[in-house]
């Protein structure tokens, strides 16, 4: 029971990180002169660097909190290849 619960929690954390990792990158649109910049669509990032900056902490939190689970191992691997 405990192991299954631990795997489920680790999997949920990894899933949150992967949602961010798979988010779209939509370049910012230049505003019209005298107008404010349009807002960034929810769930998107303006650069790959911004997306990576949001993804890595979640991957590392999963890997550090649940290092012996499949999700923890996968999170560490994903973090390593993302860098």
mmCIF file of C-alpha atoms in Angstrom:
data_model
loop_
_atom_site.group_PDB
_atom_site.id
_atom_site.type_symbol
_atom_site.label_atom_id
_atom_site.label_comp_id
_atom_site.label_asym_id
_atom_site.label_seq_id
_atom_site.Cartn_x
_atom_site.Cartn_y
_atom_site.Cartn_z
ATOM 1 C CA UNK A 1 0.000 0.000 0.000
ATOM 2 C CA UNK A 2 2.717 2.462 0.992
ATOM 3 C CA UNK A 3 4.794 1.804 -2.140
ATOM 4 C CA UNK A 4 1.797 2.271 -4.416
ATOM 5 C CA UNK A 5 0.875 5.511 -2.691
ATOM 6 C CA UNK A 6 4.453 6.757 -3.019
ATOM 7 C CA UNK A 7 4.499 5.884 -6.741
ATOM 8 C CA UNK A 8 1.176 7.688 -7.239
ATOM 9 C CA UNK A 9 2.429 10.867 -5.582
ATOM 10 C CA UNK A 10 5.655 10.749 -7.564
ATOM 11 C CA UNK A 11 3.723 10.184 -10.767
ATOM 12 C CA UNK A 12 1.483 13.155 -10.056
ATOM 13 C CA UNK A 13 4.492 15.437 -9.514
ATOM 14 C CA UNK A 14 6.133 14.189 -12.696
ATOM 15 C CA UNK A 15 2.901 14.743 -14.621
ATOM 16 C CA UNK A 16 2.825 18.389 -13.505
ATOM 17 C CA UNK A 17 6.383 18.867 -14.738
ATOM 18 C CA UNK A 18 5.670 17.187 -18.060
ATOM 19 C CA UNK A 19 2.629 19.380 -18.697
ATOM 20 C CA UNK A 20 4.959 22.382 -18.506
ATOM 21 C CA UNK A 21 7.656 20.648 -20.561
ATOM 22 C CA UNK A 22 5.143 19.987 -23.341
ATOM 23 C CA UNK A 23 3.657 23.503 -23.311
ATOM 24 C CA UNK A 24 3.734 25.548 -26.480
ATOM 25 C CA UNK A 25 6.254 28.302 -27.065
ATOM 26 C CA UNK A 26 4.487 31.281 -28.595
ATOM 27 C CA UNK A 27 6.750 34.239 -29.371
ATOM 28 C CA UNK A 28 5.586 37.521 -27.907
ATOM 29 C CA UNK A 29 3.732 39.767 -30.309
ATOM 30 C CA UNK A 30 5.009 43.311 -30.585
ATOM 31 C CA UNK A 31 2.322 45.734 -29.443
ATOM 32 C CA UNK A 32 0.976 48.414 -31.696
ATOM 33 C CA UNK A 33 2.517 51.834 -31.057
ATOM 34 C CA UNK A 34 1.021 53.341 -27.907
ATOM 35 C CA UNK A 35 -0.680 50.086 -26.918
ATOM 36 C CA UNK A 36 0.192 47.717 -24.068
ATOM 37 C CA UNK A 37 1.733 44.366 -24.906
ATOM 38 C CA UNK A 38 -0.861 41.628 -25.392
ATOM 39 C CA UNK A 39 -1.002 39.108 -22.545
ATOM 40 C CA UNK A 40 0.663 35.717 -22.895
ATOM 41 C CA UNK A 41 -1.862 32.925 -23.352
ATOM 42 C CA UNK A 42 -2.236 30.723 -20.261
ATOM 43 C CA UNK A 43 -0.191 27.548 -20.435
ATOM 44 C CA UNK A 44 2.284 28.932 -22.984
ATOM 45 C CA UNK A 45 5.749 30.445 -22.794
ATOM 46 C CA UNK A 46 7.365 33.149 -24.892
ATOM 47 C CA UNK A 47 10.759 31.384 -25.070
ATOM 48 C CA UNK A 48 12.222 27.908 -24.683
ATOM 49 C CA UNK A 49 14.418 29.286 -21.895
ATOM 50 C CA UNK A 50 11.364 30.449 -19.928
ATOM 51 C CA UNK A 51 9.748 27.053 -20.348
ATOM 52 C CA UNK A 52 12.917 25.275 -19.216
ATOM 53 C CA UNK A 53 13.186 27.606 -16.223
ATOM 54 C CA UNK A 54 9.666 26.592 -15.170
ATOM 55 C CA UNK A 55 10.136 22.872 -15.882
ATOM 56 C CA UNK A 56 13.477 22.112 -14.226
ATOM 57 C CA UNK A 57 12.478 22.906 -10.611
ATOM 58 C CA UNK A 58 9.455 20.611 -10.873
ATOM 59 C CA UNK A 59 11.499 17.806 -12.393
ATOM 60 C CA UNK A 60 14.167 18.147 -9.717
ATOM 61 C CA UNK A 61 11.562 18.287 -6.938
ATOM 62 C CA UNK A 62 10.166 14.979 -8.167
ATOM 63 C CA UNK A 63 13.616 13.431 -8.512
ATOM 64 C CA UNK A 64 14.783 14.645 -5.090
ATOM 65 C CA UNK A 65 11.594 13.783 -3.206
ATOM 66 C CA UNK A 66 11.071 10.346 -4.771
ATOM 67 C CA UNK A 67 14.526 9.231 -5.984
ATOM 68 C CA UNK A 68 13.841 5.480 -5.914
ATOM 69 C CA UNK A 69 10.535 5.530 -7.794
ATOM 70 C CA UNK A 70 10.111 5.143 -11.539
ATOM 71 C CA UNK A 71 8.778 8.700 -11.725
ATOM 72 C CA UNK A 72 11.751 10.031 -9.740
ATOM 73 C CA UNK A 73 14.227 8.249 -11.988
ATOM 74 C CA UNK A 74 12.404 9.467 -15.082
ATOM 75 C CA UNK A 75 12.309 13.030 -13.732
ATOM 76 C CA UNK A 76 16.069 13.012 -13.144
ATOM 77 C CA UNK A 77 16.621 11.708 -16.678
ATOM 78 C CA UNK A 78 14.295 14.354 -18.175
ATOM 79 C CA UNK A 79 16.092 17.091 -16.228
ATOM 80 C CA UNK A 80 19.472 15.870 -17.440
ATOM 81 C CA UNK A 81 18.508 15.868 -21.115
ATOM 82 C CA UNK A 82 16.702 19.198 -20.837
ATOM 83 C CA UNK A 83 19.814 21.059 -19.714
#
